[in-house]
Amino acid sequence: MTNIILASTSASRKKILKKLALPFTCIAPTCDETPLAQESAIDLVLRLSQIKAQSIAKKYPDAIVIGSDQVGLLDSKIIGKPYTREKAIAQLLASSGKTVNFYTGLSVIHLASQQNITTYEPFNVTFRQLSLAEITAYVDKDQPFQCAGSFKCDELGITLFEKLDGNDLNALVGLPLIQLNQIMIRMGFNPLLIK
């Protein structure tokens, strides 16, 4: 049995990974998620995904460790998790009627076979024109305080959008499952064949 570890305690990522019907455990990674000076959104998610996976892989070298991170880019500025009601409302007001570019990083590490693949998945979200009343009602109902961009697209957040543009909706939720499956196959761990 191949040991698989998701370097995250995110309920959304856990739910997505369950779709592969593989046994796995979740372990919280230890890392500073502060962006570096002049760091692009893509460089940030690649670096954080890898750091998260590496922090767990060091302790479990025989395991396949999966790390992921996500940020949005609005008007050339990185947006992340709001953490508070006020910041969630402000993020959604700023996003109203605009397209936000999301980048979800993915890092898969298997130290025992010296394999380490890190990539990212883009996904663009176009918000419809939203009123303050709609935004406030949404935030109070879905409480998306731990979600980059201040929405849960797999829940009531879907009502905020005019258009979604990307290859894998799972990436927008927090884990690029299509790419993860392809990487695992390349590494010799085909999810359909793992027993």
mmCIF file with all atom_site columns, C-alpha atoms in Angstrom:
data_model
loop_
_atom_site.group_PDB
_atom_site.id
_atom_site.type_symbol
_atom_site.label_atom_id
_atom_site.label_alt_id
_atom_site.label_comp_id
_atom_site.label_asym_id
_atom_site.label_entity_id
_atom_site.label_seq_id
_atom_site.pdbx_PDB_ins_code
_atom_site.Cartn_x
_atom_site.Cartn_y
_atom_site.Cartn_z
_atom_site.occupancy
_atom_site.B_iso_or_equiv
_atom_site.pdbx_formal_charge
_atom_site.auth_seq_id
_atom_site.auth_comp_id
_atom_site.auth_asym_id
_atom_site.auth_atom_id
_atom_site.pdbx_PDB_model_num
ATOM 1   C CA . MET A 1 1   ? 0.000   0.000  0.000   1.00 0.00 ? 1   MET A CA 1
ATOM 2   C CA . THR A 1 2   ? 1.362   3.394  -1.012  1.00 0.00 ? 2   THR A CA 1
ATOM 3   C CA . ASN A 1 3   ? 1.085   5.966  1.753   1.00 0.00 ? 3   ASN A CA 1
ATOM 4   C CA . ILE A 1 4   ? -0.433  9.241  0.473   1.00 0.00 ? 4   ILE A CA 1
ATOM 5   C CA . ILE A 1 5   ? -0.368  12.412 2.552   1.00 0.00 ? 5   ILE A CA 1
ATOM 6   C CA . LEU A 1 6   ? -2.200  15.627 1.782   1.00 0.00 ? 6   LEU A CA 1
ATOM 7   C CA . ALA A 1 7   ? -0.148  18.477 3.250   1.00 0.00 ? 7   ALA A CA 1
ATOM 8   C CA . SER A 1 8   ? -3.262  20.363 4.265   1.00 0.00 ? 8   SER A CA 1
ATOM 9   C CA . THR A 1 9   ? -6.115  20.348 6.735   1.00 0.00 ? 9   THR A CA 1
ATOM 10  C CA . SER A 1 10  ? -8.451  22.127 4.294   1.00 0.00 ? 10  SER A CA 1
ATOM 11  C CA . ALA A 1 11  ? -11.883 20.491 4.222   1.00 0.00 ? 11  ALA A CA 1
ATOM 12  C CA . SER A 1 12  ? -12.246 21.467 0.544   1.00 0.00 ? 12  SER A CA 1
ATOM 13  C CA . ARG A 1 13  ? -8.958  19.871 -0.525  1.00 0.00 ? 13  ARG A CA 1
ATOM 14  C CA . LYS A 1 14  ? -9.764  16.764 1.491   1.00 0.00 ? 14  LYS A CA 1
ATOM 15  C CA . LYS A 1 15  ? -13.153 16.489 -0.233  1.00 0.00 ? 15  LYS A CA 1
ATOM 16  C CA . ILE A 1 16  ? -11.544 16.854 -3.682  1.00 0.00 ? 16  ILE A CA 1
ATOM 17  C CA . LEU A 1 17  ? -8.828  14.252 -3.041  1.00 0.00 ? 17  LEU A CA 1
ATOM 18  C CA . LYS A 1 18  ? -11.472 11.746 -1.903  1.00 0.00 ? 18  LYS A CA 1
ATOM 19  C CA . LYS A 1 19  ? -12.697 11.709 -5.526  1.00 0.00 ? 19  LYS A CA 1
ATOM 20  C CA . LEU A 1 20  ? -9.653  9.579  -6.448  1.00 0.00 ? 20  LEU A CA 1
ATOM 21  C CA . ALA A 1 21  ? -10.917 6.880  -4.058  1.00 0.00 ? 21  ALA A CA 1
ATOM 22  C CA . LEU A 1 22  ? -7.483  6.451  -2.469  1.00 0.00 ? 22  LEU A CA 1
ATOM 23  C CA . PRO A 1 23  ? -6.687  6.157  1.223   1.00 0.00 ? 23  PRO A CA 1
ATOM 24  C CA . PHE A 1 24  ? -4.788  9.209  2.450   1.00 0.00 ? 24  PHE A CA 1
ATOM 25  C CA . THR A 1 25  ? -4.054  11.153 5.604   1.00 0.00 ? 25  THR A CA 1
ATOM 26  C CA . CYS A 1 26  ? -4.026  14.904 6.162   1.00 0.00 ? 26  CYS A CA 1
ATOM 27  C CA . ILE A 1 27  ? -1.174  16.595 8.000   1.00 0.00 ? 27  ILE A CA 1
ATOM 28  C CA . ALA A 1 28  ? -0.917  20.344 8.516   1.00 0.00 ? 28  ALA A CA 1
ATOM 29  C CA . PRO A 1 29  ? 2.259   21.740 6.931   1.00 0.00 ? 29  PRO A CA 1
ATOM 30  C CA . THR A 1 30  ? 4.469   24.273 8.657   1.00 0.00 ? 30  THR A CA 1
ATOM 31  C CA . CYS A 1 31  ? 5.434   27.263 6.544   1.00 0.00 ? 31  CYS A CA 1
ATOM 32  C CA . ASP A 1 32  ? 5.356   31.033 6.403   1.00 0.00 ? 32  ASP A CA 1
ATOM 33  C CA . GLU A 1 33  ? 2.861   31.998 3.692   1.00 0.00 ? 33  GLU A CA 1
ATOM 34  C CA . THR A 1 34  ? 3.970   35.634 3.467   1.00 0.00 ? 34  THR A CA 1
ATOM 35  C CA . PRO A 1 35  ? 4.645   36.674 -0.154  1.00 0.00 ? 35  PRO A CA 1
ATOM 36  C CA . LEU A 1 36  ? 8.207   37.719 -0.945  1.00 0.00 ? 36  LEU A CA 1
ATOM 37  C CA . ALA A 1 37  ? 8.944   41.214 -2.267  1.00 0.00 ? 37  ALA A CA 1
ATOM 38  C CA . GLN A 1 38  ? 8.181   41.460 -6.009  1.00 0.00 ? 38  GLN A CA 1
ATOM 39  C CA . GLU A 1 39  ? 6.975   37.816 -6.065  1.00 0.00 ? 39  GLU A CA 1
ATOM 40  C CA . SER A 1 40  ? 4.424   37.082 -8.790  1.00 0.00 ? 40  SER A CA 1
ATOM 41  C CA . ALA A 1 41  ? 1.201   35.227 -8.038  1.00 0.00 ? 41  ALA A CA 1
ATOM 42  C CA . ILE A 1 42  ? 2.438   32.184 -9.980  1.00 0.00 ? 42  ILE A CA 1
ATOM 43  C CA . ASP A 1 43  ? 5.839   32.153 -8.247  1.00 0.00 ? 43  ASP A CA 1
ATOM 44  C CA . LEU A 1 44  ? 4.090   32.461 -4.883  1.00 0.00 ? 44  LEU A CA 1
ATOM 45  C CA . VAL A 1 45  ? 1.782   29.463 -5.352  1.00 0.00 ? 45  VAL A CA 1
ATOM 46  C CA . LEU A 1 46  ? 4.607   27.343 -6.792  1.00 0.00 ? 46  LEU A CA 1
ATOM 47  C CA . ARG A 1 47  ? 6.889   28.177 -3.854  1.00 0.00 ? 47  ARG A CA 1
ATOM 48  C CA . LEU A 1 48  ? 4.236   27.665 -1.173  1.00 0.00 ? 48  LEU A CA 1
ATOM 49  C CA . SER A 1 49  ? 2.953   24.408 -2.670  1.00 0.00 ? 49  SER A CA 1
ATOM 50  C CA . GLN A 1 50  ? 6.475   23.028 -2.694  1.00 0.00 ? 50  GLN A CA 1
ATOM 51  C CA . ILE A 1 51  ? 7.337   24.251 0.807   1.00 0.00 ? 51  ILE A CA 1
ATOM 52  C CA . LYS A 1 52  ? 4.148   22.695 2.190   1.00 0.00 ? 52  LYS A CA 1
ATOM 53  C CA . ALA A 1 53  ? 4.867   19.334 0.554   1.00 0.00 ? 53  ALA A CA 1
ATOM 54  C CA . GLN A 1 54  ? 8.551   19.417 1.545   1.00 0.00 ? 54  GLN A CA 1
ATOM 55  C CA . SER A 1 55  ? 7.764   20.148 5.197   1.00 0.00 ? 55  SER A CA 1
ATOM 56  C CA . ILE A 1 56  ? 5.848   16.844 5.377   1.00 0.00 ? 56  ILE A CA 1
ATOM 57  C CA . ALA A 1 57  ? 7.978   14.783 2.955   1.00 0.00 ? 57  ALA A CA 1
ATOM 58  C CA . LYS A 1 58  ? 11.070  15.213 5.166   1.00 0.00 ? 58  LYS A CA 1
ATOM 59  C CA . LYS A 1 59  ? 9.284   13.329 7.937   1.00 0.00 ? 59  LYS A CA 1
ATOM 60  C CA . TYR A 1 60  ? 7.664   10.731 5.641   1.00 0.00 ? 60  TYR A CA 1
ATOM 61  C CA . PRO A 1 61  ? 10.159  9.969  2.822   1.00 0.00 ? 61  PRO A CA 1
ATOM 62  C CA . ASP A 1 62  ? 8.290   6.835  1.663   1.00 0.00 ? 62  ASP A CA 1
ATOM 63  C CA . ALA A 1 63  ? 4.999   8.676  1.225   1.00 0.00 ? 63  ALA A CA 1
ATOM 64  C CA . ILE A 1 64  ? 3.593   10.510 -1.773  1.00 0.00 ? 64  ILE A CA 1
ATOM 65  C CA . VAL A 1 65  ? 3.085   14.008 -0.382  1.00 0.00 ? 65  VAL A CA 1
ATOM 66  C CA . ILE A 1 66  ? 0.735   16.488 -2.045  1.00 0.00 ? 66  ILE A CA 1
ATOM 67  C CA . GLY A 1 67  ? 1.006   20.216 -1.381  1.00 0.00 ? 67  GLY A CA 1
ATOM 68  C CA . SER A 1 68  ? -1.222  22.940 -2.813  1.00 0.00 ? 68  SER A CA 1
ATOM 69  C CA . ASP A 1 69  ? -1.760  26.659 -2.495  1.00 0.00 ? 69  ASP A CA 1
ATOM 70  C CA . GLN A 1 70  ? -3.968  29.224 -4.206  1.00 0.00 ? 70  GLN A CA 1
ATOM 71  C CA . VAL A 1 71  ? -4.090  32.965 -4.780  1.00 0.00 ? 71  VAL A CA 1
ATOM 72  C CA . GLY A 1 72  ? -6.096  35.318 -6.953  1.00 0.00 ? 72  GLY A CA 1
ATOM 73  C CA . LEU A 1 73  ? -4.927  38.264 -9.002  1.00 0.00 ? 73  LEU A CA 1
ATOM 74  C CA . LEU A 1 74  ? -7.257  41.272 -9.163  1.00 0.00 ? 74  LEU A CA 1
ATOM 75  C CA . ASP A 1 75  ? -6.161  44.474 -10.898 1.00 0.00 ? 75  ASP A CA 1
ATOM 76  C CA . SER A 1 76  ? -2.549  43.160 -10.812 1.00 0.00 ? 76  SER A CA 1
ATOM 77  C CA . LYS A 1 77  ? -2.698  42.720 -7.017  1.00 0.00 ? 77  LYS A CA 1
ATOM 78  C CA . ILE A 1 78  ? -2.507  39.398 -5.202  1.00 0.00 ? 78  ILE A CA 1
ATOM 79  C CA . ILE A 1 79  ? -5.575  38.553 -3.145  1.00 0.00 ? 79  ILE A CA 1
ATOM 80  C CA . GLY A 1 80  ? -5.719  35.677 -0.714  1.00 0.00 ? 80  GLY A CA 1
ATOM 81  C CA . LYS A 1 81  ? -7.936  34.553 2.146   1.00 0.00 ? 81  LYS A CA 1
ATOM 82  C CA . PRO A 1 82  ? -9.919  37.382 3.769   1.00 0.00 ? 82  PRO A CA 1
ATOM 83  C CA . TYR A 1 83  ? -10.092 35.825 7.278   1.00 0.00 ? 83  TYR A CA 1
ATOM 84  C CA . THR A 1 84  ? -12.714 38.397 8.387   1.00 0.00 ? 84  THR A CA 1
ATOM 85  C CA . ARG A 1 85  ? -16.247 39.324 7.341   1.00 0.00 ? 85  ARG A CA 1
ATOM 86  C CA . GLU A 1 86  ? -15.215 42.910 6.569   1.00 0.00 ? 86  GLU A CA 1
ATOM 87  C CA . LYS A 1 87  ? -12.330 41.861 4.312   1.00 0.00 ? 87  LYS A CA 1
ATOM 88  C CA . ALA A 1 88  ? -14.515 39.295 2.518   1.00 0.00 ? 88  ALA A CA 1
ATOM 89  C CA . ILE A 1 89  ? -17.098 41.959 1.738   1.00 0.00 ? 89  ILE A CA 1
ATOM 90  C CA . ALA A 1 90  ? -14.358 44.357 0.562   1.00 0.00 ? 90  ALA A CA 1
ATOM 91  C CA . GLN A 1 91  ? -12.799 41.684 -1.697  1.00 0.00 ? 91  GLN A CA 1
ATOM 92  C CA . LEU A 1 92  ? -16.130 40.877 -3.316  1.00 0.00 ? 92  LEU A CA 1
ATOM 93  C CA . LEU A 1 93  ? -16.988 44.552 -3.800  1.00 0.00 ? 93  LEU A CA 1
ATOM 94  C CA . ALA A 1 94  ? -13.629 45.024 -5.543  1.00 0.00 ? 94  ALA A CA 1
ATOM 95  C CA . SER A 1 95  ? -14.255 41.911 -7.700  1.00 0.00 ? 95  SER A CA 1
ATOM 96  C CA . SER A 1 96  ? -17.778 42.916 -8.750  1.00 0.00 ? 96  SER A CA 1
ATOM 97  C CA . GLY A 1 97  ? -18.064 43.105 -12.554 1.00 0.00 ? 97  GLY A CA 1
ATOM 98  C CA . LYS A 1 98  ? -14.419 42.094 -13.017 1.00 0.00 ? 98  LYS A CA 1
ATOM 99  C CA . THR A 1 99  ? -12.414 39.011 -13.960 1.00 0.00 ? 99  THR A CA 1
ATOM 100 C CA . VAL A 1 100 ? -10.121 37.597 -11.284 1.00 0.00 ? 100 VAL A CA 1
ATOM 101 C CA . ASN A 1 101 ? -7.283  35.286 -12.326 1.00 0.00 ? 101 ASN A CA 1
ATOM 102 C CA . PHE A 1 102 ? -6.751  32.421 -9.888  1.00 0.00 ? 102 PHE A CA 1
ATOM 103 C CA . TYR A 1 103 ? -3.619  30.281 -9.737  1.00 0.00 ? 103 TYR A CA 1
ATOM 104 C CA . THR A 1 104 ? -3.545  27.003 -7.845  1.00 0.00 ? 104 THR A CA 1
ATOM 105 C CA . GLY A 1 105 ? -0.117  25.529 -7.213  1.00 0.00 ? 105 GLY A CA 1
ATOM 106 C CA . LEU A 1 106 ? 0.451   21.792 -6.928  1.00 0.00 ? 106 LEU A CA 1
ATOM 107 C CA . SER A 1 107 ? 3.522   19.960 -5.667  1.00 0.00 ? 107 SER A CA 1
ATOM 108 C CA . VAL A 1 108 ? 3.862   16.173 -5.515  1.00 0.00 ? 108 VAL A CA 1
ATOM 109 C CA . ILE A 1 109 ? 6.934   14.746 -3.774  1.00 0.00 ? 109 ILE A CA 1
ATOM 110 C CA . HIS A 1 110 ? 8.080   11.145 -3.318  1.00 0.00 ? 110 HIS A CA 1
ATOM 111 C CA . LEU A 1 111 ? 11.511  11.312 -1.712  1.00 0.00 ? 111 LEU A CA 1
ATOM 112 C CA . ALA A 1 112 ? 12.070  7.544  -1.800  1.00 0.00 ? 112 ALA A CA 1
ATOM 113 C CA . SER A 1 113 ? 12.154  7.620  -5.620  1.00 0.00 ? 113 SER A CA 1
ATOM 114 C CA . GLN A 1 114 ? 13.635  11.148 -5.743  1.00 0.00 ? 114 GLN A CA 1
ATOM 115 C CA . GLN A 1 115 ? 10.635  12.531 -7.604  1.00 0.00 ? 115 GLN A CA 1
ATOM 116 C CA . ASN A 1 116 ? 9.440   16.090 -7.142  1.00 0.00 ? 116 ASN A CA 1
ATOM 117 C CA . ILE A 1 117 ? 7.015   17.764 -9.563  1.00 0.00 ? 117 ILE A CA 1
ATOM 118 C CA . THR A 1 118 ? 5.604   21.235 -9.016  1.00 0.00 ? 118 THR A CA 1
ATOM 119 C CA . THR A 1 119 ? 3.200   23.031 -11.353 1.00 0.00 ? 119 THR A CA 1
ATOM 120 C CA . TYR A 1 120 ? 0.141   25.271 -11.300 1.00 0.00 ? 120 TYR A CA 1
ATOM 121 C CA . GLU A 1 121 ? -3.338  25.470 -12.812 1.00 0.00 ? 121 GLU A CA 1
ATOM 122 C CA . PRO A 1 122 ? -4.895  28.793 -13.922 1.00 0.00 ? 122 PRO A CA 1
ATOM 123 C CA . PHE A 1 123 ? -8.606  29.513 -13.643 1.00 0.00 ? 123 PHE A CA 1
ATOM 124 C CA . ASN A 1 124 ? -10.402 32.772 -14.456 1.00 0.00 ? 124 ASN A CA 1
ATOM 125 C CA . VAL A 1 125 ? -13.560 33.903 -12.703 1.00 0.00 ? 125 VAL A CA 1
ATOM 126 C CA . THR A 1 126 ? -15.740 36.696 -14.063 1.00 0.00 ? 126 THR A CA 1
ATOM 127 C CA . PHE A 1 127 ? -18.042 38.143 -11.419 1.00 0.00 ? 127 PHE A CA 1
ATOM 128 C CA . ARG A 1 128 ? -21.381 39.639 -12.319 1.00 0.00 ? 128 ARG A CA 1
ATOM 129 C CA . GLN A 1 129 ? -22.229 43.134 -11.070 1.00 0.00 ? 129 GLN A CA 1
ATOM 130 C CA . LEU A 1 130 ? -22.992 42.581 -7.401  1.00 0.00 ? 130 LEU A CA 1
ATOM 131 C CA . SER A 1 131 ? -24.874 44.825 -5.006  1.00 0.00 ? 131 SER A CA 1
ATOM 132 C CA . LEU A 1 132 ? -23.693 45.365 -1.452  1.00 0.00 ? 132 LEU A CA 1
ATOM 133 C CA . ALA A 1 133 ? -26.873 43.633 -0.246  1.00 0.00 ? 133 ALA A CA 1
ATOM 134 C CA . GLU A 1 134 ? -26.082 40.527 -2.343  1.00 0.00 ? 134 GLU A CA 1
ATOM 135 C CA . ILE A 1 135 ? -22.470 40.447 -1.179  1.00 0.00 ? 135 ILE A CA 1
ATOM 136 C CA . THR A 1 136 ? -23.386 40.858 2.484   1.00 0.00 ? 136 THR A CA 1
ATOM 137 C CA . ALA A 1 137 ? -26.079 38.180 2.262   1.00 0.00 ? 137 ALA A CA 1
ATOM 138 C CA . TYR A 1 138 ? -23.664 35.808 0.535   1.00 0.00 ? 138 TYR A CA 1
ATOM 139 C CA . VAL A 1 139 ? -20.836 36.366 3.032   1.00 0.00 ? 139 VAL A CA 1
ATOM 140 C CA . ASP A 1 140 ? -23.175 35.846 5.979   1.00 0.00 ? 140 ASP A CA 1
ATOM 141 C CA . LYS A 1 141 ? -24.577 32.608 4.521   1.00 0.00 ? 141 LYS A CA 1
ATOM 142 C CA . ASP A 1 142 ? -21.397 30.956 3.170   1.00 0.00 ? 142 ASP A CA 1
ATOM 143 C CA . GLN A 1 143 ? -18.781 32.542 5.495   1.00 0.00 ? 143 GLN A CA 1
ATOM 144 C CA . PRO A 1 144 ? -15.905 32.189 2.970   1.00 0.00 ? 144 PRO A CA 1
ATOM 145 C CA . PHE A 1 145 ? -13.267 33.547 5.348   1.00 0.00 ? 145 PHE A CA 1
ATOM 146 C CA . GLN A 1 146 ? -10.715 30.795 4.639   1.00 0.00 ? 146 GLN A CA 1
ATOM 147 C CA . CYS A 1 147 ? -11.138 30.971 0.833   1.00 0.00 ? 147 CYS A CA 1
ATOM 148 C CA . ALA A 1 148 ? -8.924  32.895 -1.564  1.00 0.00 ? 148 ALA A CA 1
ATOM 149 C CA . GLY A 1 149 ? -11.162 35.432 -3.288  1.00 0.00 ? 149 GLY A CA 1
ATOM 150 C CA . SER A 1 150 ? -13.861 35.249 -0.602  1.00 0.00 ? 150 SER A CA 1
ATOM 151 C CA . PHE A 1 151 ? -16.143 32.644 -2.171  1.00 0.00 ? 151 PHE A CA 1
ATOM 152 C CA . LYS A 1 152 ? -16.913 28.929 -2.148  1.00 0.00 ? 152 LYS A CA 1
ATOM 153 C CA . CYS A 1 153 ? -17.553 28.101 -5.800  1.00 0.00 ? 153 CYS A CA 1
ATOM 154 C CA . ASP A 1 154 ? -18.717 24.580 -4.939  1.00 0.00 ? 154 ASP A CA 1
ATOM 155 C CA . GLU A 1 155 ? -21.406 26.047 -2.699  1.00 0.00 ? 155 GLU A CA 1
ATOM 156 C CA . LEU A 1 156 ? -23.500 29.248 -2.789  1.00 0.00 ? 156 LEU A CA 1
ATOM 157 C CA . GLY A 1 157 ? -20.591 31.196 -4.302  1.00 0.00 ? 157 GLY A CA 1
ATOM 158 C CA . ILE A 1 158 ? -21.648 29.945 -7.735  1.00 0.00 ? 158 ILE A CA 1
ATOM 159 C CA . THR A 1 159 ? -24.396 32.614 -7.627  1.00 0.00 ? 159 THR A CA 1
ATOM 160 C CA . LEU A 1 160 ? -21.770 35.384 -7.775  1.00 0.00 ? 160 LEU A CA 1
ATOM 161 C CA . PHE A 1 161 ? -20.400 34.536 -11.212 1.00 0.00 ? 161 PHE A CA 1
ATOM 162 C CA . GLU A 1 162 ? -21.091 35.511 -14.776 1.00 0.00 ? 162 GLU A CA 1
ATOM 163 C CA . LYS A 1 163 ? -18.513 33.162 -16.294 1.00 0.00 ? 163 LYS A CA 1
ATOM 164 C CA . LEU A 1 164 ? -15.972 30.512 -15.280 1.00 0.00 ? 164 LEU A CA 1
ATOM 165 C CA . ASP A 1 165 ? -13.017 29.752 -17.531 1.00 0.00 ? 165 ASP A CA 1
ATOM 166 C CA . GLY A 1 166 ? -10.618 26.909 -16.782 1.00 0.00 ? 166 GLY A CA 1
ATOM 167 C CA . ASN A 1 167 ? -9.809  23.246 -17.367 1.00 0.00 ? 167 ASN A CA 1
ATOM 168 C CA . ASP A 1 168 ? -10.602 21.863 -13.918 1.00 0.00 ? 168 ASP A CA 1
ATOM 169 C CA . LEU A 1 169 ? -13.174 23.287 -11.506 1.00 0.00 ? 169 LEU A CA 1
ATOM 170 C CA . ASN A 1 170 ? -11.415 21.342 -8.735  1.00 0.00 ? 170 ASN A CA 1
ATOM 171 C CA . ALA A 1 171 ? -8.462  23.715 -9.170  1.00 0.00 ? 171 ALA A CA 1
ATOM 172 C CA . LEU A 1 172 ? -10.677 26.680 -8.348  1.00 0.00 ? 172 LEU A CA 1
ATOM 173 C CA . VAL A 1 173 ? -11.900 24.883 -5.229  1.00 0.00 ? 173 VAL A CA 1
ATOM 174 C CA . GLY A 1 174 ? -8.280  24.330 -4.181  1.00 0.00 ? 174 GLY A CA 1
ATOM 175 C CA . LEU A 1 175 ? -6.692  21.198 -5.697  1.00 0.00 ? 175 LEU A CA 1
ATOM 176 C CA . PRO A 1 176 ? -6.048  20.609 -9.441  1.00 0.00 ? 176 PRO A CA 1
ATOM 177 C CA . LEU A 1 177 ? -7.243  17.010 -9.565  1.00 0.00 ? 177 LEU A CA 1
ATOM 178 C CA . ILE A 1 178 ? -6.719  16.391 -13.283 1.00 0.00 ? 178 ILE A CA 1
ATOM 179 C CA . GLN A 1 179 ? -3.083  17.497 -13.054 1.00 0.00 ? 179 GLN A CA 1
ATOM 180 C CA . LEU A 1 180 ? -2.603  15.556 -9.813  1.00 0.00 ? 180 LEU A CA 1
ATOM 181 C CA . ASN A 1 181 ? -3.819  12.362 -11.470 1.00 0.00 ? 181 ASN A CA 1
ATOM 182 C CA . GLN A 1 182 ? -1.497  12.914 -14.465 1.00 0.00 ? 182 GLN A CA 1
ATOM 183 C CA . ILE A 1 183 ? 1.503   13.614 -12.214 1.00 0.00 ? 183 ILE A CA 1
ATOM 184 C CA . MET A 1 184 ? 0.882   10.490 -10.145 1.00 0.00 ? 184 MET A CA 1
ATOM 185 C CA . ILE A 1 185 ? 0.713   8.397  -13.320 1.00 0.00 ? 185 ILE A CA 1
ATOM 186 C CA . ARG A 1 186 ? 4.006   9.922  -14.532 1.00 0.00 ? 186 ARG A CA 1
ATOM 187 C CA . MET A 1 187 ? 5.572   9.073  -11.167 1.00 0.00 ? 187 MET A CA 1
ATOM 188 C CA . GLY A 1 188 ? 4.426   5.454  -11.467 1.00 0.00 ? 188 GLY A CA 1
ATOM 189 C CA . PHE A 1 189 ? 1.470   5.660  -9.052  1.00 0.00 ? 189 PHE A CA 1
ATOM 190 C CA . ASN A 1 190 ? -1.618  5.385  -11.253 1.00 0.00 ? 190 ASN A CA 1
ATOM 191 C CA . PRO A 1 191 ? -4.596  6.082  -8.929  1.00 0.00 ? 191 PRO A CA 1
ATOM 192 C CA . LEU A 1 192 ? -6.718  3.516  -10.817 1.00 0.00 ? 192 LEU A CA 1
ATOM 193 C CA . LEU A 1 193 ? -4.122  0.803  -10.202 1.00 0.00 ? 193 LEU A CA 1
ATOM 194 C CA . ILE A 1 194 ? -3.102  1.552  -6.617  1.00 0.00 ? 194 ILE A CA 1
ATOM 195 C CA . LYS A 1 195 ? -4.386  -1.134 -4.254  1.00 0.00 ? 195 LYS A CA 1
#
